[in-house]
Amino acid sequence: MASEQSTGGRIENIRHSLAHLLAAAVLKKYPKAKLGIGPVIENGFYYDFDLPEPLTPEDLKDFEREMRKMIGAKLLFSGEEVTAAVATKRMKGQKYKLELIKDFSKEDQKLTIYKTGDVFEDLCRGGHVADTSEINAEGFKLDSIAGAYWKGSEKNPQLQRIYGLAFANKNELEAFLKMREEAQKRDHRKLGKELQLFELVDEVGPGLPLFYPKGAILRRIVENYITELQESRGYQPIWIPHITKGELYKISGHLDKYDAMYPPMKLKDEADYYIKPMNCPHFMMLYKAQQHSYKELPVRWTCTTTNYRHEKSGELSGLTRVRSLTQDDCHVFARPDQIEPEINVMLDMIEEVYKKFGFNNFWVRISTRDPKNKDKYIGDEKVWQESEEALTRLIQKRGWKHEIGVGEAAFYGPKLDFIFKDVIGRDWQLSTIQLDMNLPKRFDLEYTDTDGSKKAPVVIHRAILGSTERFLGILIEHYGGAFPAWLAPVQVKIIPISEKHMAYAEKIKKELVGCRVEIASENETLGKKIRSAEKEKVPFLAIVGDKEMESGEVSLREHGGKDHGSVSVEKLKSLIK
RNA sequence: GCCGAUGUAGCUCAGUGGUAGAGCACUCCCUUGGUAAGGGAAAGGUCGUCGGUCCAAUUCCGACCAUCGGCUCCA
C-alpha cells in the first residue's frame, strides 16, 4: 500500500499520486525493486525501496525526468477493491506488499489496488488525483535519499527511502526551499561556531561540547534565571555527586534497563561505580535519609547538574542531542492531595519561562494510561485517575493546545510533555512533568501521616529547560543568534572612531558597570568595526568620537541598524535591562 | 547502532597520480577614519587517521574516526 489515508485536500492527493509515479519510475530502472510504503508527509511524500544498489543523487534526477514524462502523458488513476487472493496474485514477488496483505487480512481491512495508467499498480488505500494533468510538473522535487527500516523496526531490513517535496506549483516549491535555506542560516551548529559559543572537538569526543566564554555566559544566564525562578517558588537546591555505586541503580531498576549507561569503572578495590546518567535515585536517597512528616510535604528539591549517557553515535547532533547533558532537574515529594496544586505551580513557572523567551508556538502532550490495559501500570488506582483528570483539567484551564496521548503514560505514572515548534517546523521536547508512583516504592520512601501511619509520597519529576544544552541549541535558532540584550553574551560594543577616542571608550565602559561590554579596539575603519559588530549580533553599538566626547554621551545603534541618536550612559543602561 | 553522503589553512571553498591554491580571519606596516569590508606585506596545511597498490598517493583501494541527511532510540 502506498499510503496513510489521504482523503484531505488536493495537495495530499497530488503528493500521494507523485509517490506512485516515483515508484513507477524506480521500477522502470530497477524492475526487480521491492516496494515498501509511500505515504504523504508534511511538504511532500516518500517511498521506500529495496534495491540491488545504493542510489545516487543523479538517480533522483533521472527519476524526476521520468516522473515528468508520466505527468505529461495524462495517466489516469483508478482503484478497485480486491480479495486477498487477488491482491496476493497481483502483488506477486513484492514481498513487503504481500506481508501487508497478510497483516490487513488479519485485521479484516478492505484491500484496494490502484492503477496509474497502465504503467504501475499498487496496493493502496487511495486518495489520488483523477489523472496526472492535475499535477504541476514544476511543483515537485525529489529531495533526498535515506535509509529507513521496514515497518520502522531496527530488526527488519533497511530500505532506501526517497523523500520528495511537492506543492501546488513552482512558486510554492521555491518559497519552501527559500524558507528552508533561511532556516539553515539559523542552524545553531553554524551559529555556535560563528558566534564563538561552543565547539565540538574530535579529541574530546562526540556529543561532548565545550563552551567558549560567550557560550558559558549564555548558559549561566539561562541557568541562573531558572534557579532564581525556582527558589522564588519555594524550591530548594540540593547537590549530588557525579559518580555512584552500581547498587543505587540496582535499587532504581535502571541498571539492566538502559544500555546508554557508560560501563562501570573500578575505583581501586571498591565496588563498581557508574557515571550518573540520571539524578532521580540520588534525590530518592537523600529524601530517604531523613524522616518526613506530612506537615513538611511537599518537599521541593532541585539541582542543575550534568548527566552522561552513551547515546548512539548516529543520534548525536550539535547541542540538541549530546552525551553530556545538564538537566534543571527537580523532584517534588508530595501527598496525593498536593499533586494538583504542585503541578499548577509548575505550569505557572513554565508559562513564565516560555513568555520570557518568546516561545509562543508550543503544545502539550498529556500522556495517560491505556484503559484497556490497566494491569500494565503500577500505583494506586485512585491516584492515577485523579491525577490524569487533574493534568487534563489544568492544561485545559490555561487554554493551551494539547493532545491526549492515550496509552503513552509511563508504567509508573501519567505525564505532561511540552513540545516547542521551531522556525523550521521541527518539534523539540522541552519541559516535562511526570508523576512517579514507582520509585517511591522501590526506594521505600515514606512520610508519617496525621494518624501516625507511614505512607508513600508521590514523586513529581520535572524539568523546565529539559537540558541546558538542547535548550541553548533551540534558543540560538529561535533568535537566529541575535539574542535580546538580557541574554546577549556581549550587550554593548563600544566603537571608538579612532585611537584618540580609546580613553573615552574605556571611561564609558567603566560607567556601564554591571553590563557586559566590549570595546572594538582594532585598528580599522569605523565601517569595518560596525560590520564586525553587526556580524557578532551585539544588540547595542555605542559609537564614540569627538562629538560624543564633547557631549559626554554615546551615539547608539541597535543591532540591525536602528539609530537611537545621541544617548546618555544612563539611558543606554535602561535600554539594556 | 543502521543506510547514504562528506572530510584540503582558524572559517568558507577551488584543485591535482609527480609532496597544494583563493577569499575572509590572524600578525606586522601605512592609514586616524562618522554608521556593514581603506591600502600593503608576511605568515599559515603530514590534504581526517592508519594501512595497501604504485617508481611516486592529498588524489586509487581498504579499515577506522568525525560530521551531515535520514532510520531506530531517548531514564
CSV table of C-alpha atoms (C1' of nucleotides) in Angstrom, one decimal, chain B residues 8-73:
chain,number,residue,atom,x,y,z
B,8,U,C1',42.0,20.2,1.7
B,9,A,C1',44.8,26.7,6.1
B,10,G,C1',41.2,29.3,12.0
B,11,C,C1',36.5,29.9,8.6
B,12,U,C1',34.1,29.3,3.5
B,13,C,C1',35.7,26.6,-0.5
B,14,A,C1',38.8,25.6,-5.5
B,15,G,C1',42.3,21.8,-7.3
B,16,U,C1',45.7,17.6,-8.6
B,17,G,C1',48.8,10.1,-9.6
B,18,G,C1',54.8,13.9,-9.7
B,19,U,C1',54.6,16.3,-1.8
B,20,A,C1',48.9,22.3,-2.9
B,21,G,C1',45.6,27.4,-4.1
B,22,A,C1',41.7,31.7,-3.4
B,23,G,C1',38.7,34.9,-0.3
B,24,C,C1',37.9,36.2,4.7
B,25,A,C1',40.2,36.0,9.5
B,26,C,C1',45.2,36.1,12.3
B,27,U,C1',50.3,39.1,12.6
B,28,C,C1',53.1,43.4,11.1
B,29,C,C1',53.5,48.3,8.4
B,30,C,C1',51.0,52.5,6.3
B,31,U,C1',46.3,54.9,7.2
B,32,U,C1',43.2,58.1,12.2
B,33,G,C1',38.6,57.1,9.6
B,34,G,C1',31.3,59.3,11.4
B,35,U,C1',27.3,54.1,10.9
B,36,A,C1',28.0,46.9,7.1
B,37,A,C1',34.7,45.4,4.1
B,38,G,C1',40.9,51.7,3.5
B,39,G,C1',45.8,50.0,1.4
B,40,G,C1',50.2,46.9,1.6
B,41,A,C1',53.4,42.8,3.3
B,42,A,C1',54.4,38.4,5.8
B,43,A,C1',52.9,34.0,7.9
B,44,G,C1',49.8,29.8,7.9
B,45,G,C1',48.4,22.9,5.5
B,46,U,C1',51.7,15.3,7.4
B,47,C,C1',45.0,17.5,2.0
B,48,G,C1',40.6,13.5,9.0
B,49,U,C1',43.8,8.9,10.9
B,50,C,C1',46.1,4.3,9.9
B,51,G,C1',47.2,0.7,6.3
B,52,G,C1',47.5,-1.1,1.0
B,53,U,C1',48.6,-0.6,-4.5
B,54,C,C1',52.3,2.2,-7.3
B,55,C,C1',59.0,4.4,-9.1
B,56,A,C1',55.7,8.2,-6.8
B,57,A,C1',49.3,8.8,-3.1
B,58,U,C1',46.3,14.6,-0.8
B,59,U,C1',44.4,12.1,-5.5
B,60,C,C1',43.3,5.0,-6.5
B,61,C,C1',41.7,0.9,-2.8
B,62,G,C1',40.6,-0.8,2.4
B,63,A,C1',39.8,-0.1,7.6
B,64,C,C1',38.9,3.3,11.3
B,65,C,C1',37.5,8.3,13.3
B,66,A,C1',34.3,12.5,12.9
B,67,U,C1',30.5,15.4,10.7
B,68,C,C1',25.9,15.9,7.8
B,69,G,C1',20.8,13.8,5.8
B,70,G,C1',17.6,10.1,7.4
B,71,C,C1',16.0,5.5,10.2
B,72,U,C1',15.9,3.5,15.1
B,73,C,C1',16.4,5.1,20.3
